[in-house]
Coordinates of C-alpha atoms and ligand atoms in Angstrom, one line a residue:
M2 CA 8.9 39.2 13.7
P3 CA 10.3 35.9 13.0
N4 CA 9.4 33.8 9.1
I5 CA 7.1 31.7 9.9
E6 CA 9.9 28.6 8.8
T7 CA 11.9 29.7 10.5
L8 CA 9.8 29.2 13.5
R9 CA 8.8 26.3 12.8
H10 CA 11.9 24.8 12.7
S11 CA 12.8 26.2 15.5
L12 CA 10.0 24.2 16.9
A13 CA 10.9 21.7 15.5
H14 CA 14.4 22.5 17.6
I15 CA 12.4 22.5 20.5
L16 CA 11.2 19.4 20.3
A17 CA 13.5 17.6 20.3
V18 CA 15.0 19.0 23.4
V19 CA 11.6 17.4 25.3
V20 CA 12.6 14.1 22.9
R21 CA 16.6 14.1 24.7
E22 CA 15.0 15.0 27.6
L23 CA 12.6 12.4 27.7
F24 CA 14.1 9.9 26.4
P25 CA 17.8 9.0 27.6
G26 CA 19.4 7.2 24.7
T27 CA 17.1 8.4 22.0
K28 CA 19.0 9.7 18.1
F29 CA 18.1 11.9 16.6
G30 CA 17.2 12.1 12.9
I31 CA 16.6 15.1 11.1
G32 CA 13.8 18.1 12.0
P33 CA 13.1 20.1 9.0
V34 CA 10.3 22.0 8.0
I35 CA 6.8 20.6 6.4
E36 CA 4.1 22.5 4.6
N37 CA 2.4 24.5 7.5
G38 CA 4.0 23.1 10.2
F39 CA 7.1 20.4 11.1
Y40 CA 8.8 17.2 12.3
Y41 CA 11.3 15.3 13.4
D42 CA 12.3 11.7 13.1
F43 CA 13.3 9.5 16.2
D44 CA 15.2 6.4 16.6
F45 CA 14.5 5.2 19.9
S46 CA 15.9 1.3 19.7
E47 CA 18.8 2.3 22.6
V48 CA 16.3 3.7 24.3
K49 CA 16.3 2.0 27.7
V50 CA 15.1 4.3 31.1
I51 CA 11.0 5.8 29.3
N52 CA 10.6 8.3 32.0
S53 CA 8.3 7.7 34.1
K54 CA 6.5 10.7 33.6
L55 CA 5.4 10.1 30.6
Q56 CA 4.4 7.2 31.2
N57 CA 0.7 7.0 30.6
P58 CA -1.1 4.0 32.3
N59 CA -3.0 3.3 29.3
S60 CA -0.7 3.7 26.7
K61 CA -0.5 0.4 24.2
Q62 CA 2.6 0.4 22.5
I63 CA 2.0 1.3 19.2
Q64 CA 2.6 -1.4 16.9
N65 CA 3.0 -1.0 13.3
S66 CA 1.8 -4.6 11.3
N67 CA 2.9 -2.6 7.8
V68 CA 7.3 -2.4 8.7
K69 CA 8.2 -5.6 8.2
N70 CA 11.7 -6.9 10.4
S71 CA 11.4 -3.1 12.2
K72 CA 13.3 -3.2 15.0
Q73 CA 12.0 0.4 16.1
K74 CA 9.9 0.6 19.1
F75 CA 7.2 2.4 18.9
I76 CA 7.5 3.5 22.7
L77 CA 4.3 7.0 22.0
N78 CA 1.8 7.0 21.9
P79 CA -1.4 9.7 20.4
N80 CA -1.8 10.3 23.6
D81 CA 1.0 11.0 25.0
L82 CA 1.9 13.9 21.8
P83 CA 0.5 16.4 25.1
K84 CA 2.7 16.2 27.4
I85 CA 4.8 16.6 24.9
E86 CA 3.9 20.4 23.8
K87 CA 3.4 20.8 27.3
K88 CA 6.7 20.6 27.9
M89 CA 7.2 21.9 24.8
R90 CA 5.6 25.4 25.9
E91 CA 7.1 25.2 29.2
I92 CA 11.2 25.6 27.3
I93 CA 9.5 28.1 25.7
K94 CA 8.7 30.2 28.4
R95 CA 12.1 29.1 29.9
D96 CA 13.8 31.4 26.5
I97 CA 16.4 29.0 25.1
T98 CA 18.0 30.5 22.6
F99 CA 20.0 29.5 19.0
Q100 CA 23.9 30.2 19.6
K101 CA 25.3 29.4 16.2
Q102 CA 28.7 27.6 16.6
I103 CA 31.2 26.9 13.3
I104 CA 33.6 24.0 14.2
S105 CA 35.5 21.4 12.3
K106 CA 34.7 18.1 10.6
E107 CA 36.8 16.5 12.8
Q108 CA 35.1 18.3 15.7
A109 CA 31.4 17.8 14.4
K110 CA 32.6 13.5 14.4
K111 CA 34.3 13.3 17.9
L112 CA 31.0 15.5 19.7
F113 CA 28.7 13.7 17.5
K114 CA 30.2 9.9 18.2
D115 CA 27.1 8.6 19.3
Q116 CA 24.2 10.1 17.4
T117 CA 24.7 7.5 13.8
Y118 CA 21.9 8.9 11.6
K119 CA 24.0 13.2 12.1
L120 CA 27.1 10.7 11.5
E121 CA 26.1 10.3 8.3
L122 CA 24.9 13.1 7.4
I123 CA 28.4 14.4 8.3
N124 CA 30.5 12.6 5.9
E125 CA 28.6 13.8 3.5
L126 CA 29.3 18.1 4.2
K127 CA 30.8 19.0 1.3
E128 CA 32.2 21.7 3.4
K129 CA 35.4 21.9 6.1
K130 CA 33.5 22.8 8.8
A131 CA 29.9 22.1 10.2
T132 CA 27.4 24.3 11.4
I133 CA 25.9 23.3 15.6
Y134 CA 23.2 25.0 17.1
K135 CA 23.5 25.1 20.4
S136 CA 20.2 25.6 22.2
G137 CA 20.6 25.0 26.9
D138 CA 21.9 21.0 26.9
F139 CA 21.5 20.2 23.0
I140 CA 23.1 20.5 20.3
D141 CA 22.4 19.7 16.3
L142 CA 24.1 19.5 13.5
C143 CA 22.1 22.3 11.5
R144 CA 22.9 25.3 8.8
G145 CA 19.2 27.2 10.7
P146 CA 18.5 29.7 10.3
H147 CA 16.1 29.7 13.8
V148 CA 15.1 32.4 16.0
E149 CA 17.5 33.9 17.9
S150 CA 15.7 33.0 21.5
A151 CA 12.5 30.4 21.7
K152 CA 10.8 34.3 23.5
K153 CA 9.4 35.1 19.3
I154 CA 7.1 31.2 19.6
N155 CA 4.0 32.2 20.7
P156 CA 3.2 28.9 22.6
E157 CA -0.1 28.3 22.0
A158 CA 0.1 28.0 18.3
F159 CA 1.7 25.4 18.1
K160 CA 0.4 21.7 18.6
L161 CA 2.1 18.6 17.5
T162 CA 0.0 16.4 15.0
K163 CA 1.1 13.6 14.7
I164 CA 2.7 10.6 15.5
A165 CA 4.3 7.9 12.2
G166 CA 6.5 5.6 11.4
A167 CA 9.5 7.1 9.1
Y168 CA 12.6 4.9 6.7
W169 CA 15.1 7.1 7.0
R170 CA 16.0 9.0 3.9
G171 CA 13.2 7.6 3.8
D172 CA 14.4 4.5 2.0
E173 CA 12.8 0.8 3.5
K174 CA 16.5 -0.6 3.1
N175 CA 17.6 1.9 6.1
P176 CA 16.0 1.4 9.9
M177 CA 12.2 3.4 10.6
L178 CA 11.9 6.0 12.7
T179 CA 9.4 8.0 14.8
R180 CA 8.6 11.5 13.5
I181 CA 7.2 13.3 15.4
Y182 CA 4.1 15.7 13.1
G183 CA 3.5 19.5 14.4
V184 CA 2.4 22.4 12.9
A185 CA 2.8 26.2 13.8
F186 CA 1.5 29.1 12.7
T187 CA 2.1 33.0 14.4
S188 CA -1.2 32.9 16.1
K189 CA -4.0 31.1 18.1
K190 CA -6.0 32.1 15.5
D191 CA -4.6 30.8 12.5
L192 CA -3.4 27.5 14.4
D193 CA -7.6 26.2 15.1
N194 CA -9.2 27.5 11.6
Y195 CA -6.2 25.1 10.1
L196 CA -6.9 23.1 12.4
K197 CA -10.5 22.9 11.6
N198 CA -10.1 22.9 7.9
L199 CA -8.5 19.6 8.1
E200 CA -11.2 18.7 10.9
E201 CA -13.8 20.5 7.8
A202 CA -11.2 18.0 5.2
E203 CA -11.2 14.8 6.9
K204 CA -15.0 14.8 7.7
R205 CA -15.5 14.7 3.7
D206 CA -12.5 12.3 2.9
H207 CA -14.4 10.7 -0.6
R208 CA -12.4 7.0 0.4
Q209 CA -14.6 7.5 3.3
L210 CA -17.4 8.3 2.8
G211 CA -17.3 6.3 -0.2
Q212 CA -18.2 3.6 2.1
K213 CA -20.3 5.5 4.4
L214 CA -22.4 5.2 1.4
D215 CA -22.8 2.1 0.2
L216 CA -21.2 3.7 -3.8
F217 CA -17.7 2.0 -4.0
H218 CA -14.4 1.0 -2.0
L219 CA -10.6 -0.1 -2.6
D220 CA -10.3 -4.0 -1.7
E221 CA -6.5 -5.3 -0.9
E222 CA -7.3 -8.2 -1.7
F223 CA -8.7 -6.8 -5.7
G224 CA -5.4 -5.6 -5.2
A225 CA -4.5 -1.6 -5.2
G226 CA -5.3 1.4 -6.4
L227 CA -8.4 -0.2 -8.4
P228 CA -11.7 0.8 -7.2
L229 CA -15.4 -1.6 -6.7
W230 CA -18.3 0.4 -7.7
H231 CA -20.7 -0.7 -5.6
P232 CA -24.3 -0.9 -6.8
K233 CA -25.2 3.1 -5.9
G234 CA -22.1 4.1 -7.0
A235 CA -22.2 2.2 -10.1
L236 CA -25.1 4.2 -10.9
L237 CA -24.4 7.1 -9.6
R238 CA -21.3 6.8 -13.0
Q239 CA -24.2 6.4 -15.2
I240 CA -25.8 9.4 -14.1
I241 CA -22.6 11.6 -14.8
E242 CA -21.7 8.9 -18.0
D243 CA -26.0 9.0 -19.8
Y244 CA -25.4 13.5 -19.5
W245 CA -21.7 13.3 -20.4
T246 CA -23.1 11.5 -23.6
S247 CA -25.9 12.7 -24.2
E248 CA -24.2 16.2 -24.5
H249 CA -21.3 15.2 -26.6
L250 CA -24.1 14.3 -28.7
K251 CA -25.2 17.8 -28.3
N252 CA -22.2 19.0 -28.9
G253 CA -21.4 17.7 -32.2
Y254 CA -19.0 14.6 -30.6
E255 CA -19.4 10.8 -32.4
L256 CA -18.3 8.6 -30.0
L257 CA -16.1 5.3 -30.2
R258 CA -15.4 2.4 -28.5
T259 CA -11.6 0.4 -28.3
P260 CA -10.4 -2.4 -26.1
H261 CA -8.0 -2.1 -23.4
I262 CA -5.4 -4.2 -24.8
A263 CA -3.7 -3.8 -27.6
R264 CA 0.4 -4.9 -29.2
L265 CA 3.3 -3.6 -28.4
G266 CA 4.1 -2.1 -32.0
L267 CA 1.4 0.7 -31.5
W268 CA 2.5 2.5 -29.2
Q269 CA 6.7 2.1 -30.0
K270 CA 5.0 4.1 -33.6
S271 CA 3.2 5.9 -30.8
G272 CA 6.4 7.2 -29.2
H273 CA 4.4 5.6 -26.0
W274 CA 6.4 3.9 -25.7
D275 CA 9.7 5.6 -25.3
F276 CA 7.9 9.1 -23.3
Y277 CA 5.9 6.6 -21.2
R278 CA 6.9 4.2 -20.4
E279 CA 7.4 4.3 -16.3
N280 CA 3.6 4.1 -16.5
I281 CA 3.0 1.5 -18.8
Y282 CA 2.4 -2.3 -17.1
S283 CA 4.9 -4.8 -18.4
P284 CA 4.0 -6.4 -21.8
M285 CA 2.3 -9.3 -21.7
D286 CA 2.2 -12.8 -24.2
I287 CA -0.1 -13.7 -26.8
E288 CA 0.6 -16.0 -29.2
K289 CA 4.7 -15.4 -29.2
E290 CA 2.8 -11.1 -29.9
K291 CA 3.7 -9.0 -27.7
Y292 CA 0.9 -6.8 -26.4
I293 CA -0.1 -4.0 -23.1
I294 CA -2.9 -2.8 -21.4
K295 CA -3.8 1.3 -22.8
P296 CA -2.3 3.4 -21.0
M297 CA -4.5 6.4 -23.1
N298 CA -6.2 5.6 -26.5
C299 CA -5.5 7.6 -28.5
P300 CA -3.6 5.4 -31.4
G301 CA -7.0 3.4 -31.6
H302 CA -8.9 7.0 -32.7
I303 CA -5.5 7.6 -35.2
L304 CA -6.3 4.3 -36.7
V305 CA -10.3 4.6 -36.7
Y306 CA -9.4 7.5 -38.3
K307 CA -6.9 5.6 -40.8
T308 CA -9.7 3.5 -42.4
K309 CA -11.4 5.6 -44.4
I310 CA -9.6 8.7 -47.2
R311 CA -10.9 11.8 -45.6
S312 CA -11.9 14.8 -47.1
Y313 CA -11.8 18.5 -45.2
R314 CA -15.3 18.9 -46.2
D315 CA -16.0 15.6 -42.3
L316 CA -13.6 17.9 -40.6
P317 CA -13.5 18.4 -37.9
L318 CA -14.0 15.5 -36.4
R319 CA -15.0 15.0 -33.2
W320 CA -14.8 11.4 -31.6
A321 CA -15.6 10.7 -27.6
E322 CA -14.5 7.2 -25.6
L323 CA -15.6 7.0 -22.1
G324 CA -12.5 5.0 -22.1
T325 CA -10.9 3.2 -18.9
V326 CA -7.0 2.4 -19.0
Y327 CA -3.9 2.1 -16.7
R328 CA -1.5 3.4 -15.8
Y329 CA 1.5 2.4 -13.1
E330 CA 1.2 4.8 -10.3
R331 CA 4.0 3.9 -7.4
S332 CA 1.7 3.1 -4.3
G333 CA 3.0 4.8 -1.8
V334 CA 1.0 8.3 -4.1
L335 CA -2.0 5.9 -4.7
H336 CA -4.8 8.1 -3.2
G337 CA -8.3 6.3 -3.0
L338 CA -10.6 7.7 -6.3
T339 CA -8.3 10.5 -7.7
R340 CA -4.9 9.1 -7.5
A341 CA -6.0 5.3 -8.9
R342 CA -4.4 2.4 -10.9
G343 CA -7.0 2.0 -13.1
F344 CA -9.1 3.9 -14.0
T345 CA -12.1 6.2 -16.9
Q346 CA -11.2 8.9 -19.0
D347 CA -14.3 11.3 -20.6
D348 CA -11.6 11.3 -23.5
A349 CA -12.2 12.9 -26.9
H350 CA -9.4 13.5 -29.6
T351 CA -10.4 16.3 -32.8
F352 CA -9.6 16.2 -35.8
C353 CA -9.2 19.3 -37.5
A354 CA -7.7 21.5 -40.7
P355 CA -5.0 23.8 -39.3
E356 CA -7.6 26.8 -39.6
Q357 CA -9.5 24.6 -38.0
L358 CA -7.2 25.2 -35.0
G359 CA -8.4 28.4 -32.5
Q360 CA -11.7 28.4 -33.3
E361 CA -12.1 24.0 -32.1
I362 CA -9.5 24.9 -29.1
I363 CA -11.9 27.9 -27.6
S364 CA -15.3 25.7 -28.6
T365 CA -13.9 23.1 -26.5
L366 CA -12.4 25.9 -24.1
K367 CA -16.1 26.7 -23.2
F368 CA -18.1 23.3 -23.7
G369 CA -14.9 22.5 -20.5
L370 CA -16.4 24.8 -18.5
K371 CA -20.3 25.1 -18.8
M372 CA -19.2 21.0 -18.2
L373 CA -18.2 21.9 -14.9
K374 CA -20.4 24.5 -14.2
I375 CA -23.5 22.2 -14.2
F376 CA -21.4 20.2 -11.5
G377 CA -20.7 23.1 -9.8
F378 CA -17.7 24.3 -10.1
K379 CA -17.5 27.8 -11.0
E380 CA -13.7 28.2 -9.6
Y381 CA -10.7 27.8 -10.7
D382 CA -7.3 28.1 -12.0
I383 CA -6.2 27.3 -15.9
Y384 CA -2.7 26.5 -16.7
L385 CA -0.3 26.4 -19.8
S386 CA 2.1 24.2 -19.2
T387 CA 4.7 24.2 -22.7
R388 CA 7.0 21.9 -23.9
P389 CA 9.2 19.5 -21.7
Q390 CA 12.5 18.2 -21.5
K391 CA 12.0 15.3 -23.1
Y392 CA 9.1 15.6 -26.3
V393 CA 8.8 14.7 -30.6
G394 CA 8.2 16.8 -33.3
I395 CA 9.3 20.2 -34.5
L396 CA 10.2 22.9 -32.7
K397 CA 8.2 25.1 -34.9
N398 CA 5.2 22.7 -34.3
W399 CA 5.7 22.9 -30.7
E400 CA 5.2 26.8 -31.3
K401 CA 2.7 26.3 -33.1
A402 CA 0.0 24.8 -30.6
T403 CA 1.2 25.9 -27.7
E404 CA 0.3 30.3 -29.6
A405 CA -3.1 27.9 -30.6
L406 CA -3.7 28.1 -27.6
E407 CA -1.9 30.8 -25.4
Y408 CA -5.0 32.6 -28.8
A409 CA -7.6 30.3 -27.0
L410 CA -6.9 31.1 -23.8
K411 CA -7.1 35.2 -24.7
K412 CA -10.3 35.5 -27.1
Q413 CA -11.3 33.5 -23.6
G414 CA -10.4 36.2 -22.2
L415 CA -9.4 33.7 -19.1
K416 CA -6.6 34.6 -16.7
Y417 CA -4.3 31.9 -17.0
Q418 CA -0.3 31.1 -15.7
I419 CA 2.0 30.1 -17.6
D420 CA 3.5 26.1 -16.2
P421 CA 7.0 26.0 -17.7
G422 CA 7.8 22.2 -19.0
E423 CA 4.9 19.9 -18.1
G424 CA 3.5 20.0 -21.4
V425 CA 2.6 16.5 -22.4
F426 CA 5.3 14.6 -25.0
Y427 CA 3.4 15.3 -27.9
G428 CA 2.5 18.4 -27.3
P429 CA 1.2 21.7 -25.4
K430 CA -1.8 21.9 -23.1
I431 CA -4.9 23.8 -21.0
D432 CA -5.2 22.3 -18.3
I433 CA -7.8 23.5 -15.7
K434 CA -8.2 22.8 -12.1
I435 CA -10.9 22.8 -10.2
K436 CA -11.8 25.3 -6.4
D437 CA -13.1 22.6 -4.0
S438 CA -16.1 23.9 -0.9
L439 CA -12.9 24.1 0.3
G440 CA -10.7 25.5 -2.0
R441 CA -8.7 23.0 -2.8
A442 CA -7.5 23.2 -6.2
W443 CA -8.6 19.5 -8.6
Q444 CA -6.2 19.0 -11.7
C445 CA -9.3 18.0 -14.0
T446 CA -10.0 19.8 -17.3
T447 CA -7.0 19.3 -19.4
I448 CA -6.9 20.3 -24.3
Q449 CA -3.8 19.2 -26.1
V450 CA -2.9 20.0 -29.4
D451 CA -0.5 17.6 -31.3
F452 CA 0.8 17.9 -34.2
N453 CA 3.3 14.9 -33.8
L454 CA 0.9 11.7 -33.4
P455 CA -0.4 12.2 -37.1
E456 CA 3.1 12.9 -38.0
K457 CA 3.9 9.1 -36.7
F458 CA 0.8 7.8 -37.9
A459 CA 0.8 9.4 -41.6
I460 CA -2.6 10.1 -41.4
T461 CA -4.3 12.9 -43.4
Y462 CA -7.2 14.9 -45.5
I463 CA -8.1 15.8 -49.2
D464 CA -7.9 19.7 -49.3
Q465 CA -9.6 21.5 -51.4
K466 CA -7.3 21.5 -54.2
G467 CA -7.5 18.3 -54.4
K468 CA -3.8 17.6 -52.3
K469 CA -2.9 16.4 -49.6
Q470 CA -2.8 17.3 -46.0
Q471 CA -2.1 16.5 -42.4
P472 CA -4.6 17.3 -39.5
I473 CA -3.3 18.6 -36.1
M474 CA -4.8 16.6 -34.1
I475 CA -6.1 17.9 -29.7
H476 CA -6.6 15.2 -27.0
R477 CA -8.8 16.8 -24.7
A478 CA -10.7 15.5 -20.7
L479 CA -13.4 17.8 -19.1
L480 CA -13.9 16.2 -16.3
G481 CA -10.6 14.4 -16.2
S482 CA -11.5 10.8 -14.8
L483 CA -14.6 9.8 -13.9
E484 CA -12.8 8.0 -10.6
R485 CA -11.2 11.9 -9.5
F486 CA -14.5 13.0 -10.8
V487 CA -16.7 11.6 -7.9
G488 CA -13.5 11.4 -5.8
V489 CA -13.5 15.6 -5.6
L490 CA -17.2 15.8 -6.0
L491 CA -18.3 13.1 -2.8
E492 CA -15.4 15.9 -0.9
H493 CA -16.3 19.4 -2.3
Y494 CA -19.7 18.3 -1.5
A495 CA -19.4 16.2 1.4
G496 CA -21.6 14.0 1.0
S497 CA -24.5 15.3 0.1
L498 CA -24.6 15.7 -3.1
P499 CA -27.0 17.7 -5.6
V500 CA -30.3 15.8 -6.0
W501 CA -30.1 15.2 -9.5
L502 CA -26.9 13.4 -8.8
S503 CA -27.9 11.2 -5.7
P504 CA -28.8 7.9 -6.0
V505 CA -31.8 7.5 -4.5
Q506 CA -33.7 11.5 -4.4
V507 CA -36.9 10.6 -2.3
Q508 CA -37.3 8.3 1.4
I509 CA -40.7 6.7 1.9
I510 CA -41.1 6.3 5.8
P511 CA -43.8 4.6 6.8
V512 CA -44.5 5.6 9.9
G513 CA -46.5 2.3 11.0
S514 CA -46.6 -1.1 9.2
R515 CA -50.2 -0.1 8.5
H516 CA -49.1 3.3 6.0
N517 CA -47.3 0.4 4.2
K518 CA -49.3 0.1 2.1
Y519 CA -49.7 3.6 1.2
A520 CA -45.9 4.8 1.0
Q521 CA -45.9 1.5 -1.7
K522 CA -48.8 3.1 -2.9
V523 CA -46.6 7.1 -2.7
A524 CA -43.4 5.7 -4.5
N525 CA -45.8 4.0 -7.3
S526 CA -46.6 8.1 -8.1
F527 CA -43.2 8.5 -9.3
G528 CA -43.7 6.4 -11.9
S529 CA -42.7 2.6 -11.9
P530 CA -42.3 -0.1 -10.3
S531 CA -38.8 -1.2 -10.8
P532 CA -36.4 1.7 -9.2
K533 CA -33.4 0.3 -9.3
Y534 CA -32.4 0.4 -12.9
L535 CA -32.9 3.1 -15.9
G536 CA -34.4 1.9 -19.5
E537 CA -38.0 2.6 -20.6
G538 CA -39.9 3.2 -17.9
L539 CA -37.7 4.9 -16.5
P540 CA -38.9 6.5 -12.5
K541 CA -39.8 10.4 -12.6
L542 CA -37.5 9.3 -9.0
R543 CA -35.0 6.9 -7.6
F544 CA -36.5 6.3 -4.5
E545 CA -36.2 3.8 -1.3
V546 CA -38.6 2.6 0.9
K547 CA -37.9 2.2 4.7
N548 CA -40.6 -0.8 5.7
E549 CA -38.4 -1.7 7.8
N550 CA -38.6 -2.4 12.1
E551 CA -37.5 0.8 13.4
T552 CA -38.5 3.7 14.8
V553 CA -39.3 6.6 11.8
S554 CA -35.9 9.0 14.5
K555 CA -34.2 6.1 13.6
K556 CA -35.0 6.1 10.0
I557 CA -34.9 9.7 9.8
R558 CA -31.8 9.5 11.2
E559 CA -29.7 6.5 9.4
G560 CA -31.4 9.1 5.9
E561 CA -30.2 12.0 6.5
L562 CA -26.7 9.3 7.1
Q563 CA -26.8 8.3 3.8
K564 CA -27.5 12.0 2.8
I565 CA -31.2 11.3 1.1
P566 CA -32.5 14.9 -0.5
Y567 CA -36.0 14.0 1.0
M568 CA -37.8 12.3 3.2
L569 CA -41.5 11.7 3.1
V570 CA -43.2 11.0 6.1
V571 CA -46.4 9.1 5.9
G572 CA -48.9 8.5 8.3
D573 CA -52.7 8.7 8.8
K574 CA -52.4 12.3 8.5
E575 CA -51.0 12.6 5.4
E576 CA -53.3 9.4 3.2
K577 CA -56.7 10.5 4.5
N578 CA -55.0 13.6 2.3
K579 CA -53.6 12.4 -0.2
S580 CA -50.3 13.3 1.0
V581 CA -46.2 13.0 2.3
R582 CA -44.4 14.8 5.2
V583 CA -42.0 16.5 2.9
R584 CA -37.9 17.2 5.4
D585 CA -35.4 18.3 3.2
R586 CA -32.0 17.3 4.5
K587 CA -31.1 20.8 5.0
K588 CA -34.0 22.3 6.3
G589 CA -35.1 19.1 7.6
D590 CA -39.5 19.6 8.4
L591 CA -40.9 21.2 4.9
G592 CA -44.5 20.0 7.0
M593 CA -47.2 18.7 4.6
M594 CA -47.7 18.4 0.6
K595 CA -49.6 16.5 -2.1
I596 CA -48.3 15.0 -3.0
D597 CA -48.5 16.4 -7.4
K598 CA -47.1 19.3 -5.5
F599 CA -44.3 17.9 -3.8
I600 CA -43.7 15.3 -7.6
E601 CA -43.1 18.9 -9.4
K602 CA -40.5 20.3 -7.0
I603 CA -38.1 18.1 -6.9
Q604 CA -38.5 18.2 -10.9
K605 CA -37.8 21.6 -11.3
E606 CA -35.1 20.7 -8.9
I607 CA -33.5 18.3 -11.2
E608 CA -34.1 19.9 -14.1
S609 CA -32.1 22.8 -12.9
K610 CA -29.4 20.5 -11.9
K611 CA -29.1 22.9 -8.8
Ligands
LIG722 ZN1 18.1 23.4 12.7
LIG723 ZN1 -5.3 11.0 -27.1

């Protein structure tokens, strides 16, 4: 069995063989292996005759409106991919070979004289010779390796997945080519599994769920990477924030609030301006002073620390802030809530004496893992990230900090991996990546030890002997950011959030308009007549009464699409028995239940946070 990457790359060649046959005049880019598959880039701009075998009278040409000044002809359509696949299978069955030949650069230039992109690659070759591979009439400039013969490829275990525009060598100054992507495995079973997972992941895409469930959206008019929260989404955030706040207060934290902008000088002093500048937005002028929008919350917390003389008796000080920060991310890497330009960190800074450090890291770790478990994440990978190339501070302190983190992990019996050089510029860190229900890893918790900011800002405390000492600072976020965490929650639960987190927990559905009054009565028994707001007179349950003039089945269907945990249908029989007919979003009809019984059932579920 050949190596899977060799298999995938060989398929890229076979794709090129078919494209060459179908579209004479095609110019070839490159065809590398990627995760799970391969792609090949083609330039169709000089293709004159479009092979009639492939022409689909119904297919519209793809117009990529995002791409300006592109002369690229998109002569393919996703509907054409199965036909190309079929031709690839024919070639595999014909069992073409991959013949390696080493020729001089001059010969190669002659051979590829009409292939602009290949010529560019030949000119950049450091060696004097070029390696080419011949498969049938198709010759490619390539180092290999490939399968010896196409027979080794399972013709049923690959699939072409999509077509996209891609700039030659990823540079927008270059021409846009047509990229055809494929996935390939050794068995059909693996391929089917992969495709099934992909479909499942698409269903769980938080960006789509955000719109479907009316939680948030991203708006080009507002700006890329800046999510806008709708009422239900903002309520979901508030529920998380309320829980987070009360847990922090219980765990000995105090809350701070710091503004969104601060003078540039502060960030120069902290080192962020030197070490983190590529993520910071340009300064703005306010009365001849330069200010920046904050990328982190730390310096503000340090200035609060400095307002008083602190004694060893005051330590540790644990200060938490749901602090919104803004960081520059290239538009190409933005991804819904999980990679945004503005987000709210569930941040905290602990100031402690050196002898308290070990215990503080342990309790922070425990707190973080407990929090993640409550939200339903029980599996994770832990990383210990060490000193990066660009750093501040002295080596001895870096060592001490790294040892303290490692000590805590060992003491807790947690498995971890070392991530060399991935620490922050001011200190090493522990990162926890949670695994969602599809086994995908998401970075959430981070715990960072810092000797450097305390030194830069010269913060001190008075020890038992009355001497000035420098405290150590721990930076930490447990959920990461609220935006990202909500995105992960939505994907993990495929939108079906646990009852305690659901913005709407119950929907009451009157069978006919004559049952509206009873439906309202049921609603009133849930607590407050004003379900939309939190605070005083808090309803026991968050509910909606669906009294629109629509059929019951349609309302139930909509409720299911909205992933509402419970729907209560009320008609004559229910009214007579002071009951409701309970529908669980997963289990379906649970039958009739007295109102009190239902309230008791759902309250239990909410309290257990399951
Ligand atoms: Zn190759
Ligand atoms: Zn910090």
